[in-house]
Coordinates of N, CA and C in Angstrom, one line a residue:
M1 N 50.0 53.4 55.1 CA 48.9 53.8 54.3 C 47.6 53.4 55.0
S2 N 46.6 54.3 54.7 CA 45.3 54.1 55.3 C 44.3 53.8 54.2
I3 N 43.4 52.8 54.4 CA 42.5 52.4 53.3 C 41.1 52.2 53.9
V4 N 40.1 52.4 53.0 CA 38.7 52.1 53.3 C 38.5 50.7 52.6
T5 N 38.2 49.7 53.4 CA 38.1 48.3 52.9 C 36.6 48.1 52.8
L6 N 36.1 47.8 51.6 CA 34.7 47.4 51.4 C 34.6 46.0 51.8
V7 N 33.7 45.8 52.8 CA 33.5 44.5 53.4 C 32.0 44.1 53.4
S8 N 31.8 42.8 53.1 CA 30.4 42.4 53.0 C 30.1 41.2 53.9
G9 N 31.1 40.7 54.6 CA 30.8 39.5 55.3 C 31.1 38.2 54.5
G10 N 31.4 38.4 53.3 CA 31.7 37.2 52.4 C 33.2 36.8 52.5
L11 N 33.5 35.7 51.8 CA 34.9 35.2 51.9 C 35.9 36.1 51.2
D12 N 35.5 36.7 50.1 CA 36.5 37.5 49.3 C 36.8 38.8 50.1
S13 N 35.8 39.5 50.5 CA 36.1 40.8 51.2 C 36.8 40.6 52.6
T14 N 36.5 39.5 53.2 CA 37.1 39.2 54.5 C 38.6 38.8 54.3
L15 N 38.9 38.1 53.2 CA 40.3 37.9 52.9 C 41.0 39.1 52.5
V16 N 40.4 40.0 51.8 CA 41.0 41.3 51.5 C 41.4 42.1 52.8
A17 N 40.5 42.1 53.7 CA 40.7 42.7 55.0 C 41.9 42.1 55.7
K18 N 41.9 40.8 55.7 CA 43.0 40.0 56.4 C 44.4 40.3 55.7
L19 N 44.4 40.3 54.4 CA 45.7 40.6 53.7 C 46.1 42.1 53.9
A20 N 45.2 43.0 54.0 CA 45.6 44.4 54.3 C 46.1 44.5 55.7
Q21 N 45.5 43.7 56.6 CA 46.0 43.7 58.0 C 47.4 43.2 58.1
E22 N 47.7 42.1 57.3 CA 49.0 41.6 57.3 C 50.1 42.5 56.7
E23 N 49.6 43.4 55.8 CA 50.5 44.4 55.3 C 50.7 45.6 56.2
G24 N 50.0 45.6 57.3 CA 50.1 46.7 58.3 C 49.4 48.0 57.9
L25 N 48.4 47.8 57.0 CA 47.6 49.0 56.5 C 46.6 49.4 57.6
R26 N 46.4 50.6 57.8 CA 45.4 51.1 58.7 C 44.0 51.0 58.0
Q27 N 43.1 50.3 58.5 CA 41.8 50.0 57.8 C 40.6 50.7 58.4
H28 N 39.7 51.1 57.5 CA 38.4 51.6 57.9 C 37.4 50.8 57.2
P29 N 36.9 49.7 57.8 CA 36.0 48.8 57.1 C 34.7 49.5 56.9
L30 N 34.1 49.3 55.7 CA 32.8 49.9 55.3 C 31.9 48.9 54.7
F31 N 30.7 48.8 55.2 CA 29.7 47.9 54.7 C 28.6 48.7 54.0
I32 N 28.3 48.3 52.8 CA 27.2 49.1 52.1 C 25.9 48.3 52.1
D33 N 24.9 49.0 52.7 CA 23.5 48.5 52.6 C 22.9 49.1 51.3
Y34 N 22.9 48.3 50.2 CA 22.3 48.9 49.0 C 20.9 48.3 48.7
G35 N 20.3 47.8 49.8 CA 18.9 47.3 49.7 C 19.0 45.8 49.3
Q36 N 20.1 45.1 49.5 CA 20.3 43.7 49.1 C 19.4 42.8 50.0
R37 N 18.9 41.7 49.4 CA 18.1 40.8 50.2 C 18.9 40.2 51.3
S38 N 20.2 40.0 51.2 CA 21.0 39.3 52.1 C 21.6 40.3 53.2
R39 N 21.1 41.5 53.3 CA 21.7 42.5 54.1 C 22.0 42.0 55.6
D40 N 20.9 41.5 56.2 CA 21.1 41.2 57.6 C 22.1 40.1 57.9
R41 N 22.1 39.1 57.1 CA 23.1 38.0 57.3 C 24.5 38.5 56.9
E42 N 24.6 39.2 55.8 CA 25.9 39.8 55.4 C 26.5 40.7 56.6
L43 N 25.6 41.6 57.1 CA 26.1 42.5 58.1 C 26.5 41.8 59.4
A44 N 25.8 40.8 59.8 CA 26.1 40.0 60.9 C 27.4 39.3 60.7
A45 N 27.6 38.6 59.5 CA 28.9 38.0 59.2 C 30.0 39.0 59.2
C46 N 29.8 40.1 58.6 CA 30.8 41.2 58.5 C 31.3 41.6 59.9
R47 N 30.3 41.8 60.8 CA 30.7 42.3 62.1 C 31.5 41.2 62.8
R48 N 31.1 39.9 62.7 CA 31.8 38.8 63.3 C 33.3 38.8 62.7
A49 N 33.4 38.9 61.4 CA 34.7 38.8 60.7 C 35.6 39.9 61.2
M50 N 35.1 41.1 61.3 CA 36.0 42.2 61.7 C 36.4 42.1 63.1
A51 N 35.5 41.6 64.0 CA 35.8 41.3 65.4 C 36.9 40.2 65.5
E52 N 36.7 39.2 64.7 CA 37.7 38.0 64.7 C 39.1 38.5 64.3
L53 N 39.1 39.5 63.3 CA 40.4 40.0 62.9 C 40.9 41.2 63.7
S54 N 40.1 41.5 64.8 CA 40.5 42.6 65.7 C 40.6 43.9 64.9
L55 N 39.7 44.1 63.9 CA 39.6 45.3 63.2 C 38.4 46.1 63.7
P56 N 38.3 47.4 63.4 CA 37.2 48.2 63.8 C 35.9 47.6 63.3
E57 N 34.8 47.8 64.1 CA 33.5 47.5 63.6 C 33.2 48.3 62.3
P58 N 32.7 47.6 61.3 CA 32.5 48.4 60.1 C 31.5 49.5 60.2
K59 N 31.8 50.6 59.6 CA 30.8 51.6 59.4 C 29.8 51.1 58.4
M60 N 28.6 51.6 58.4 CA 27.6 51.2 57.4 C 27.0 52.4 56.7
A61 N 27.1 52.3 55.4 CA 26.5 53.3 54.5 C 25.1 52.8 54.2
N62 N 24.0 53.5 54.7 CA 22.7 53.1 54.4 C 22.2 53.7 53.1
L63 N 22.3 52.9 52.0 CA 21.9 53.3 50.7 C 20.8 52.4 50.2
S64 N 20.0 52.0 51.1 CA 19.0 50.9 50.8 C 18.0 51.4 49.7
G65 N 17.8 52.7 49.6 CA 16.9 53.2 48.5 C 17.4 52.8 47.1
F66 N 18.7 52.5 47.0 CA 19.2 52.1 45.7 C 18.5 50.8 45.3
G67 N 18.4 49.8 46.2 CA 17.8 48.6 45.9 C 16.3 48.7 45.7
T68 N 15.6 49.7 46.3 CA 14.2 49.9 46.0 C 14.0 50.4 44.6
L69 N 14.9 51.2 44.1 CA 14.8 51.8 42.8 C 15.3 50.8 41.7
I70 N 16.5 50.2 42.0 CA 17.1 49.3 41.1 C 16.8 47.9 41.5
R71 N 15.7 47.4 40.9 CA 15.2 46.1 41.3 C 15.8 44.9 40.5
T72 N 16.5 44.1 41.2 CA 17.2 42.9 40.5 C 17.0 41.7 41.4
G73 N 17.5 40.6 41.0 CA 17.5 39.4 41.8 C 18.2 39.5 43.1
L74 N 19.1 40.5 43.2 CA 19.8 40.7 44.5 C 19.0 41.6 45.4
T75 N 18.1 42.4 44.9 CA 17.4 43.3 45.7 C 15.9 43.1 45.9
D76 N 15.4 42.2 45.0 CA 13.9 41.9 45.0 C 13.6 40.4 44.8
A77 N 13.0 39.9 45.8 CA 12.7 38.4 45.9 C 11.8 38.0 44.7
S78 N 11.1 38.9 44.1 CA 10.2 38.5 43.0 C 11.0 38.4 41.7
R79 N 12.3 38.8 41.6 CA 13.1 38.7 40.5 C 13.9 37.4 40.5
H80 N 14.4 36.9 39.4 CA 15.2 35.7 39.3 C 16.6 35.9 39.9
I81 N 17.0 35.1 40.8 CA 18.2 35.3 41.5 C 19.5 35.3 40.6
V82 N 19.4 34.5 39.5 CA 20.5 34.4 38.6 C 20.3 35.2 37.4
H83 N 19.2 35.0 36.7 CA 19.0 35.7 35.4 C 18.9 37.2 35.5
D84 N 18.4 37.7 36.7 CA 18.3 39.1 37.0 C 19.3 39.6 38.0
A85 N 20.5 38.9 38.0 CA 21.5 39.3 39.0 C 22.2 40.6 38.8
F86 N 22.4 41.0 37.5 CA 23.2 42.2 37.2 C 22.5 43.4 37.9
T87 N 23.2 44.1 38.7 CA 22.7 45.2 39.4 C 23.4 46.4 39.0
P88 N 22.9 47.1 37.9 CA 23.7 48.2 37.3 C 24.1 49.3 38.2
G89 N 25.4 49.6 38.1 CA 25.9 50.7 39.0 C 26.4 50.3 40.4
R90 N 26.2 49.0 40.7 CA 26.4 48.6 42.1 C 27.9 48.8 42.5
N91 N 28.8 48.3 41.7 CA 30.2 48.4 42.1 C 30.7 49.9 42.0
M92 N 30.2 50.7 41.1 CA 30.5 52.1 41.1 C 30.0 52.8 42.3
L93 N 28.8 52.4 42.7 CA 28.2 53.0 43.9 C 29.1 52.6 45.1
F94 N 29.5 51.4 45.2 CA 30.4 51.0 46.3 C 31.7 51.8 46.3
L95 N 32.3 51.9 45.1 CA 33.6 52.6 45.1 C 33.5 54.1 45.3
L96 N 32.4 54.7 44.8 CA 32.2 56.1 45.0 C 31.9 56.4 46.4
T97 N 31.1 55.6 47.1 CA 30.8 55.8 48.5 C 32.1 55.6 49.3
A98 N 32.8 54.6 49.0 CA 34.1 54.3 49.8 C 35.0 55.4 49.6
A99 N 35.1 56.0 48.4 CA 36.1 57.0 48.1 C 35.7 58.3 48.8
A100 N 34.4 58.6 48.8 CA 33.9 59.8 49.5 C 34.2 59.7 51.0
Y101 N 34.1 58.5 51.6 CA 34.4 58.3 53.0 C 35.9 58.4 53.1
A102 N 36.7 57.8 52.2 CA 38.2 58.0 52.2 C 38.6 59.4 52.2
Y103 N 37.9 60.2 51.4 CA 38.2 61.6 51.3 C 38.0 62.3 52.6
Q104 N 36.9 62.0 53.2 CA 36.5 62.6 54.5 C 37.5 62.3 55.6
I105 N 38.0 61.0 55.6 CA 38.9 60.6 56.7 C 40.3 60.7 56.3
D106 N 40.6 61.2 55.1 CA 42.0 61.4 54.6 C 42.7 60.0 54.4
A107 N 41.9 59.0 54.0 CA 42.5 57.7 53.6 C 43.1 57.8 52.2
D108 N 44.1 56.9 51.9 CA 44.8 57.0 50.6 C 44.1 56.1 49.5
A109 N 43.3 55.1 49.9 CA 42.8 54.2 48.9 C 41.5 53.5 49.4
V110 N 40.9 52.9 48.4 CA 39.7 52.0 48.7 C 40.1 50.7 48.2
S111 N 39.5 49.6 48.8 CA 39.8 48.3 48.4 C 38.6 47.5 48.2
I112 N 38.5 46.7 47.1 CA 37.3 46.0 46.8 C 37.7 44.5 46.5
G113 N 36.9 43.6 46.8 CA 37.2 42.2 46.6 C 36.8 41.5 45.3
L114 N 37.2 42.2 44.2 CA 36.9 41.6 42.9 C 38.0 40.6 42.5
L115 N 37.6 39.5 41.9 CA 38.5 38.4 41.5 C 39.0 38.6 40.1
H116 N 39.8 37.6 39.6 CA 40.4 37.7 38.3 C 39.3 38.0 37.2
E117 N 39.6 38.8 36.3 CA 38.6 39.2 35.3 C 38.1 38.1 34.4
D118 N 38.8 37.0 34.4 CA 38.3 35.8 33.7 C 37.0 35.4 34.3
T119 N 36.8 35.7 35.5 CA 35.6 35.2 36.2 C 34.4 36.3 36.1
S120 N 34.7 37.4 35.5 CA 33.8 38.5 35.4 C 32.5 38.1 34.6
L121 N 31.4 38.4 35.2 CA 30.1 38.2 34.5 C 29.5 39.5 34.0
F122 N 29.9 40.6 34.7 CA 29.3 41.9 34.4 C 30.4 42.9 34.1
P123 N 30.0 44.0 33.5 CA 31.0 45.0 33.0 C 31.7 45.8 34.1
D124 N 31.3 45.7 35.3 CA 31.9 46.4 36.4 C 32.7 45.5 37.3
Q125 N 33.3 44.5 36.7 CA 34.1 43.5 37.5 C 35.5 43.3 36.8
N126 N 36.0 44.2 36.1 CA 37.3 44.0 35.4 C 38.3 45.1 35.6
S127 N 39.5 44.9 35.1 CA 40.5 45.9 35.3 C 40.3 47.3 34.6
A128 N 39.6 47.2 33.5 CA 39.3 48.5 32.8 C 38.3 49.3 33.6
F129 N 37.3 48.6 34.2 CA 36.4 49.3 35.0 C 37.1 50.0 36.2
L130 N 38.0 49.2 36.9 CA 38.7 49.7 38.0 C 39.5 50.9 37.7
A131 N 40.2 50.9 36.6 CA 41.1 52.0 36.1 C 40.2 53.2 35.8
D132 N 39.1 53.0 35.2 CA 38.1 54.1 34.9 C 37.6 54.7 36.2
A133 N 37.2 53.8 37.1 CA 36.7 54.3 38.4 C 37.7 55.1 39.1
E134 N 38.9 54.7 39.1 CA 40.0 55.5 39.8 C 40.1 56.8 39.2
R135 N 40.1 56.9 37.9 CA 40.1 58.2 37.2 C 38.9 59.1 37.5
M136 N 37.7 58.5 37.5 CA 36.5 59.2 37.8 C 36.5 59.8 39.3
I137 N 37.0 58.9 40.2 CA 37.1 59.3 41.6 C 38.1 60.5 41.7
A138 N 39.2 60.4 41.0 CA 40.2 61.5 41.1 C 39.6 62.8 40.6
R139 N 38.8 62.7 39.5 CA 38.1 63.9 38.9 C 37.1 64.5 39.9
C140 N 36.2 63.6 40.4 CA 35.2 64.2 41.3 C 35.6 64.5 42.7
M141 N 36.7 64.0 43.1 CA 37.2 64.4 44.5 C 38.3 65.4 44.4
S142 N 38.9 65.7 43.2 CA 40.0 66.6 43.1 C 41.2 66.1 43.9
R143 N 41.3 64.8 44.0 CA 42.4 64.2 44.8 C 42.5 62.7 44.4
N144 N 43.7 62.2 44.3 CA 43.9 60.8 43.9 C 43.6 59.9 45.1
I145 N 42.7 59.0 44.9 CA 42.4 58.0 45.9 C 42.5 56.7 45.1
R146 N 43.5 55.8 45.5 CA 43.7 54.6 44.7 C 42.6 53.6 44.9
V147 N 42.3 52.8 43.8 CA 41.3 51.8 43.9 C 42.1 50.5 43.8
L148 N 42.1 49.7 44.9 CA 42.8 48.5 45.0 C 41.9 47.3 44.9
A149 N 42.4 46.3 44.2 CA 41.7 45.0 44.0 C 42.7 43.9 44.3
P150 N 43.1 43.6 45.5 CA 44.2 42.7 45.8 C 43.9 41.3 45.4
L151 N 42.7 40.9 45.1 CA 42.4 39.5 44.6 C 42.3 39.4 43.1
A152 N 42.7 40.5 42.4 CA 42.5 40.5 41.0 C 43.2 39.4 40.2
A153 N 44.2 38.8 40.8 CA 44.9 37.7 40.1 C 44.4 36.3 40.6
F154 N 43.4 36.3 41.4 CA 42.9 35.1 42.0 C 41.6 34.6 41.3
H155 N 41.5 33.3 41.3 CA 40.3 32.6 40.9 C 39.7 32.1 42.3
K156 N 38.4 31.7 42.3 CA 37.8 31.3 43.5 C 38.5 30.2 44.3
P157 N 39.0 29.1 43.6 CA 39.7 28.1 44.4 C 40.9 28.6 45.1
D158 N 41.6 29.6 44.5 CA 42.8 30.2 45.1 C 42.3 31.0 46.4
V159 N 41.2 31.7 46.3 CA 40.7 32.5 47.4 C 40.3 31.5 48.5
V160 N 39.6 30.4 48.2 CA 39.2 29.5 49.2 C 40.4 28.9 49.9
A161 N 41.4 28.5 49.2 CA 42.6 27.9 49.7 C 43.3 28.9 50.6
L162 N 43.5 30.1 50.2 CA 44.2 31.1 51.0 C 43.4 31.5 52.2
A163 N 42.1 31.6 52.1 CA 41.3 32.0 53.2 C 41.4 30.9 54.3
H164 N 41.4 29.6 53.8 CA 41.5 28.5 54.7 C 42.8 28.5 55.5
E165 N 43.9 28.8 54.7 CA 45.2 28.9 55.3 C 45.3 30.0 56.3
K166 N 44.6 31.1 56.1 CA 44.6 32.2 57.0 C 43.7 32.1 58.2
G167 N 42.9 31.0 58.2 CA 42.0 30.7 59.3 C 40.7 31.5 59.2
I168 N 40.3 32.0 58.0 CA 39.1 32.7 57.8 C 37.9 31.7 57.8
R169 N 36.9 32.0 58.6 CA 35.7 31.0 58.6 C 34.5 31.8 58.9
D170 N 33.4 31.1 58.9 CA 32.1 31.7 59.3 C 31.7 33.0 58.5
T171 N 32.0 33.0 57.2 CA 31.6 34.1 56.3 C 30.2 33.7 55.7
Y172 N 29.6 34.7 55.0 CA 28.3 34.5 54.4 C 28.3 35.0 53.0
S173 N 28.0 34.1 52.0 CA 28.1 34.5 50.6 C 26.9 34.0 49.8
C174 N 25.7 34.3 50.2 CA 24.5 33.9 49.4 C 23.6 35.1 49.2
H175 N 23.2 35.4 48.0 CA 22.4 36.6 47.6 C 21.0 36.5 48.1
T176 N 20.5 35.4 48.5 CA 19.1 35.3 48.9 C 18.9 35.7 50.4
G177 N 19.9 35.6 51.2 CA 19.8 36.0 52.6 C 19.2 34.9 53.5
Q178 N 19.1 33.7 52.9 CA 18.5 32.6 53.7 C 19.6 32.1 54.7
E179 N 19.1 31.5 55.8 CA 20.0 31.0 56.8 C 20.9 29.9 56.2
V180 N 20.4 29.0 55.4 CA 21.1 28.0 54.7 C 21.3 28.5 53.3
P181 N 22.6 28.7 52.8 CA 22.8 29.2 51.4 C 22.0 28.4 50.4
C182 N 21.4 29.1 49.4 CA 20.5 28.6 48.5 C 21.1 27.6 47.5
G183 N 22.4 27.7 47.2 CA 23.1 26.8 46.3 C 22.8 27.1 44.9
A184 N 22.0 28.2 44.6 CA 21.6 28.5 43.2 C 22.0 29.9 42.7
C185 N 22.2 30.8 43.6 CA 22.6 32.2 43.2 C 24.0 32.2 42.7
I186 N 24.4 33.3 42.1 CA 25.8 33.4 41.5 C 26.8 33.2 42.6
A187 N 26.6 33.8 43.8 CA 27.6 33.7 44.9 C 27.8 32.2 45.3
C188 N 26.7 31.5 45.4 CA 26.8 30.0 45.7 C 27.4 29.2 44.6
N189 N 26.9 29.5 43.3 CA 27.4 28.8 42.2 C 28.9 29.0 41.9
E190 N 29.4 30.2 42.4 CA 30.8 30.4 42.2 C 31.7 29.4 42.9
F191 N 31.2 28.9 44.0 CA 31.9 27.9 44.8 C 31.8 26.5 44.0
K192 N 30.7 26.2 43.5 CA 30.5 25.0 42.8 C 31.3 24.9 41.5
F193 N 31.1 26.0 40.6 CA 31.7 25.9 39.3 C 33.2 26.1 39.3
E194 N 33.7 26.7 40.3 CA 35.2 26.9 40.4 C 35.8 25.7 41.1
G195 N 35.0 24.7 41.5 CA 35.6 23.6 42.2 C 36.1 23.9 43.6
A196 N 35.6 24.9 44.1 CA 36.0 25.4 45.5 C 35.5 24.5 46.6

């Protein structure tokens, strides 16, 4: 099976790529530039991670205009990094872009690093959203392209433990894009609150 793996340079998506590799899936890593503040550090970490896993260098979809139009804490430093973190349409944008790429290269599925829906803060992070997205993709592509979320049964401590076991390191998961993670954004807090 051939998949488009959405990769961000963070722990979750790097683990998704590693698990797919262990399953023997042919991967086409895809990084989405949606105008996020952390783009440069994410992309650098993503490239390092894919090289470390001996996977192809990720293709990049330059959709930075999305973040110019949709101004949130993740795309605009003048917004609050936590209270304004919801970026409407972001995960659908990711899946639709990945599916269009999958269609073009004749891949069977797209894969995204969403965790257990108990941890969902936003409406585009649960199983109902993923099922709806898969149906919408099939309708607009006139072809079934599966939407995989291999970490959907995992909470953050499980991800951290498994990633450590698999030797995954040097990832980047801070929405501010600072060299030293801020410790305050949702990505940073996920590690604190989950006891990771």
